[in-house]
Amino acid sequence: MKRYLIVFAAIAVLSACEQQASEAVATAAVTESAEEFLARVNSELGELDRVRGAAGWLEVTYIIEDTAILKAAADERYAEWHSRTVGEAARYDDQELSPETRRALNLLKLDVLLPAPDDAAKRKELTRLATDLKGMYGTGKYCRSANDCLSISELEGLMQQGRDYDELLDIWTGWRSIAPPMREKYARYVELANEGANELGYGNLGEKWRSGYDMSASNFQAEALRLWEQVEPLYEELHCHVRAKLGEHYGEDKVPQDGPIPAHLLGNMWAQEWGFLYDLMEPYPGVSDLDVDSTLKTKNYSPQEMVRSAENFYVSLGMPRLPDTFWERSMFSKPADREVVCHASAWGLDGGNDLRIKMCIKQTYDELRVIYHELGHNYYQGAYKDQPPLYRGGAHSGFHEAIGDTITLSMTPEYLAEVGLVASAEQSQQAIINQQMQQALDKIAFLPFGKLIDEWRWAVFSGEISPDNYNQAWWDMRTRYQGIAPPVERSEANFDPGAKYHIPANVSYTRYFLARILQFQFQRALCEAAGHEGELHACSVYGSKEAGTRLQAMLEAGASEPWQNTLEKLTGTREMDASAIIDYFAPLMVWLEEQNEGRSCGW
Ligand code: X8Z
Ligand code: ZN
């Protein structure tokens, strides 16, 4: 605490007399203590983030050449500042410093997802490549004919509802036509970003990403593998059952029962979450009403009303209402007059004082849960806004992704009935299995996908996968982890990784894998705080101020401590651990094992 006071006091001085301060910097630099240096860094970072945030918002909500230029310029300015400042920080490398100061210096080094080389021309080239790739994804369309062009939002809708093998195949291959033009740019971007990572002292960009978890990069890699091995048996049971049901629907000639599932049949463009297959998978047809989609449609919920309903959950925990500016400045729907990136995101602009979401909301339960997810980010950003800028982040990136998802675990049938999203909540064993199936199709199906995206990138960044092997290596991993296969032959003329948002947008992905596991750990702790007795899957913390207080304390800490401490305060353990997700799905696993008896599972 004492340390924060020092940092804050210094920031106040710098911002009160900014001009003298920046002139003084050059001469003071030599004598500046590590604490003084960090105070200056925090102050400069606050201002840089404000400009970069504004340019970033425009870049994706108003895709034209001008906004791309502005964003690339803001990124370049940041990259220049970052490499210079990290260079200055090197003078404290051999000094004896408090753990807090050492931690803040390390966070500074990590505070760039795409490190740029020192060379000005290369820095410019990289920031522009990054903007171009994001823009290519955002404006990507599949044109079935000259005047029938479909955006990813529309294509996703068709994938979710479609049940015709050939029509799905057309949409699946159609969307992937946006990606080959990204291939060359991506390969160059990898080269340049690796150069930037090298200059920061990391072997390559993947190693830098893996270094953001308060442990060594290699320990982190082992940790991610350990967690995957814990949950792998759950996935294999689900895969086996889903393949059998798809075989019944499409025929075993189309879905062979001894191999991977064709990737276009899983109700999702990337086969990452399979919840839209629920109608084919419902264990006890007609038992319990889980049809939130139809309520949203019959009650004709507007995007704002859907967001309000998610906000109400957070408010029920004792958290504040979202500020007026959130409602004024967010983008809730796809604008008719311009290109935007529809992929959902949450923004904590102006140091967390200006919260927004950006989404093209559709009237589905799936989208409602994405809104809960995004508001989890916003509540985190709002809670840590009083931390110094270097500490304004999740305890680790997986924490950030897990908050909103934790709240969705409380969307039990009872909760949905209470807020009028379903007519009634049935308590029978059959109803539980139905509800668990719906959850598992999203939460469990996602696990190998969440793991492999960065496994592919880690190998690309390390050079183990080279450009002439990009697509083959991608599908090898998809098959090995997920047990899915491309429905038509692919080659190196394709660049299928580019058709997934996070690759061109350069968002690391292991965060989502970790979040899928952590959210159940968080939920177990919050349910205990709420005084829940009984099985974990039946718990909703809706309305529990006790759970809210515990959650808020974790959110306010931001990145100020190693995540192990933060986790311990909430859950009593210092390790990420899959036992909670395994407990949660115990009833469904018993049911799946029964269903799979006599089937030969695996691929
Ligand atoms: O990208 C997201 C969020 C924004 S952070 C909508 N997610 C991943 C994805 O869509 O691939 C959430 C789940 C995984
Ligand atoms: Zn997210």
mmCIF file of N, CA and C in Angstrom, residues 4 99-104 106-107 212-215 380 391 393-397 399 554 557-570 573-575:
data_model
loop_
_atom_site.group_PDB
_atom_site.id
_atom_site.type_symbol
_atom_site.label_atom_id
_atom_site.label_comp_id
_atom_site.label_asym_id
_atom_site.label_seq_id
_atom_site.Cartn_x
_atom_site.Cartn_y
_atom_site.Cartn_z
ATOM 1 N N TYR A 4 2.050 2.180 -3.368
ATOM 2 C CA TYR A 4 1.091 2.862 -4.246
ATOM 3 C C TYR A 4 1.069 4.351 -3.933
ATOM 4 N N PRO A 99 10.125 -6.336 -4.278
ATOM 5 C CA PRO A 99 9.417 -7.205 -5.228
ATOM 6 C C PRO A 99 8.362 -6.429 -6.018
ATOM 7 N N GLU A 100 7.705 -5.446 -5.375
ATOM 8 C CA GLU A 100 6.653 -4.675 -6.073
ATOM 9 C C GLU A 100 7.243 -3.878 -7.237
ATOM 10 N N THR A 101 8.411 -3.271 -6.966
ATOM 11 C CA THR A 101 9.029 -2.455 -8.014
ATOM 12 C C THR A 101 9.511 -3.345 -9.151
ATOM 13 N N ARG A 102 10.101 -4.474 -8.797
ATOM 14 C CA ARG A 102 10.585 -5.415 -9.815
ATOM 15 C C ARG A 102 9.400 -5.895 -10.668
ATOM 16 N N ARG A 103 8.288 -6.162 -9.986
ATOM 17 C CA ARG A 103 7.101 -6.637 -10.696
ATOM 18 C C ARG A 103 6.596 -5.579 -11.695
ATOM 19 N N ALA A 104 6.565 -4.326 -11.236
ATOM 20 C CA ALA A 104 6.071 -3.255 -12.115
ATOM 21 C C ALA A 104 6.992 -3.105 -13.328
ATOM 22 N N ASN A 106 8.734 -5.429 -14.714
ATOM 23 C CA ASN A 106 8.470 -6.571 -15.586
ATOM 24 C C ASN A 106 7.163 -6.375 -16.364
ATOM 25 N N LEU A 107 6.158 -5.810 -15.684
ATOM 26 C CA LEU A 107 4.880 -5.557 -16.370
ATOM 27 C C LEU A 107 5.067 -4.547 -17.501
ATOM 28 N N GLY A 212 3.889 -13.984 -19.496
ATOM 29 C CA GLY A 212 3.007 -13.077 -18.761
ATOM 30 C C GLY A 212 2.212 -13.749 -17.658
ATOM 31 N N TYR A 213 2.725 -14.793 -17.058
ATOM 32 C CA TYR A 213 1.927 -15.562 -16.098
ATOM 33 C C TYR A 213 2.643 -15.818 -14.770
ATOM 34 N N ASP A 214 3.504 -14.898 -14.380
ATOM 35 C CA ASP A 214 4.183 -15.030 -13.087
ATOM 36 C C ASP A 214 4.840 -16.395 -12.902
ATOM 37 N N MET A 215 5.371 -16.917 -13.959
ATOM 38 C CA MET A 215 6.192 -18.142 -13.897
ATOM 39 C C MET A 215 6.991 -18.185 -15.199
ATOM 40 N N TYR A 380 -14.481 -5.439 -14.565
ATOM 41 C CA TYR A 380 -13.073 -5.563 -14.150
ATOM 42 C C TYR A 380 -12.374 -4.207 -14.388
ATOM 43 N N TYR A 391 -0.778 -1.504 -13.459
ATOM 44 C CA TYR A 391 -1.536 -2.550 -12.757
ATOM 45 C C TYR A 391 -2.977 -2.658 -13.243
ATOM 46 N N GLY A 393 -5.033 -4.237 -15.262
ATOM 47 C CA GLY A 393 -5.173 -5.415 -16.119
ATOM 48 C C GLY A 393 -5.672 -6.556 -15.252
ATOM 49 N N GLY A 394 -5.939 -7.674 -15.882
ATOM 50 C CA GLY A 394 -6.358 -8.834 -15.113
ATOM 51 C C GLY A 394 -5.191 -9.402 -14.325
ATOM 52 N N ALA A 395 -5.488 -10.186 -13.274
ATOM 53 C CA ALA A 395 -4.427 -10.849 -12.518
ATOM 54 C C ALA A 395 -3.574 -11.646 -13.503
ATOM 55 N N HIS A 396 -4.207 -12.332 -14.445
ATOM 56 C CA HIS A 396 -3.585 -12.681 -15.729
ATOM 57 C C HIS A 396 -4.691 -12.666 -16.761
ATOM 58 N N SER A 397 -4.327 -12.826 -18.027
ATOM 59 C CA SER A 397 -5.336 -12.601 -19.069
ATOM 60 C C SER A 397 -6.509 -13.586 -18.945
ATOM 61 N N PHE A 399 -7.901 -14.543 -16.183
ATOM 62 C CA PHE A 399 -8.834 -13.995 -15.203
ATOM 63 C C PHE A 399 -9.806 -13.044 -15.906
ATOM 64 N N MET A 554 -11.412 -9.073 -5.750
ATOM 65 C CA MET A 554 -10.470 -9.620 -6.735
ATOM 66 C C MET A 554 -10.328 -8.659 -7.925
ATOM 67 N N ALA A 557 -8.129 -5.546 -7.292
ATOM 68 C CA ALA A 557 -6.684 -5.787 -7.202
ATOM 69 C C ALA A 557 -6.020 -5.716 -8.576
ATOM 70 N N GLY A 558 -6.779 -5.934 -9.640
ATOM 71 C CA GLY A 558 -6.202 -5.880 -10.987
ATOM 72 C C GLY A 558 -4.961 -6.748 -11.063
ATOM 73 N N ALA A 559 -3.894 -6.167 -11.626
ATOM 74 C CA ALA A 559 -2.645 -6.912 -11.805
ATOM 75 C C ALA A 559 -1.614 -6.514 -10.753
ATOM 76 N N SER A 560 -2.087 -6.013 -9.606
ATOM 77 C CA SER A 560 -1.143 -5.469 -8.622
ATOM 78 C C SER A 560 -0.341 -6.541 -7.892
ATOM 79 N N GLU A 561 -0.773 -7.781 -7.984
ATOM 80 C CA GLU A 561 -0.080 -8.864 -7.270
ATOM 81 C C GLU A 561 0.073 -10.045 -8.225
ATOM 82 N N PRO A 562 1.007 -10.965 -7.949
ATOM 83 C CA PRO A 562 1.044 -12.192 -8.754
ATOM 84 C C PRO A 562 -0.327 -12.877 -8.678
ATOM 85 N N TRP A 563 -0.750 -13.454 -9.784
ATOM 86 C CA TRP A 563 -2.108 -14.007 -9.825
ATOM 87 C C TRP A 563 -2.320 -15.100 -8.783
ATOM 88 N N GLN A 564 -1.226 -15.780 -8.423
ATOM 89 C CA GLN A 564 -1.373 -16.862 -7.439
ATOM 90 C C GLN A 564 -1.929 -16.311 -6.117
ATOM 91 N N ASN A 565 -1.484 -15.100 -5.739
ATOM 92 C CA ASN A 565 -2.002 -14.481 -4.513
ATOM 93 C C ASN A 565 -3.477 -14.139 -4.666
ATOM 94 N N THR A 566 -3.798 -13.569 -5.798
ATOM 95 C CA THR A 566 -5.184 -13.154 -6.042
ATOM 96 C C THR A 566 -6.103 -14.373 -6.025
ATOM 97 N N LEU A 567 -5.637 -15.438 -6.668
ATOM 98 C CA LEU A 567 -6.449 -16.661 -6.708
ATOM 99 C C LEU A 567 -6.633 -17.228 -5.302
ATOM 100 N N GLU A 568 -5.558 -17.187 -4.545
ATOM 101 C CA GLU A 568 -5.622 -17.739 -3.186
ATOM 102 C C GLU A 568 -6.638 -16.972 -2.334
ATOM 103 N N LYS A 569 -6.652 -15.659 -2.489
ATOM 104 C CA LYS A 569 -7.593 -14.873 -1.679
ATOM 105 C C LYS A 569 -9.035 -15.254 -1.990
ATOM 106 N N LEU A 570 -9.313 -15.537 -3.249
ATOM 107 C CA LEU A 570 -10.700 -15.885 -3.582
ATOM 108 C C LEU A 570 -11.000 -17.352 -3.304
ATOM 109 N N THR A 573 -6.672 -21.509 -2.951
ATOM 110 C CA THR A 573 -5.601 -22.294 -3.566
ATOM 111 C C THR A 573 -4.762 -21.406 -4.498
ATOM 112 N N ARG A 574 -3.504 -21.790 -4.683
ATOM 113 C CA ARG A 574 -2.609 -20.997 -5.529
ATOM 114 C C ARG A 574 -2.445 -21.603 -6.925
ATOM 115 N N GLU A 575 -3.212 -22.644 -7.198
ATOM 116 C CA GLU A 575 -3.053 -23.342 -8.485
ATOM 117 C C GLU A 575 -4.325 -23.319 -9.300
#
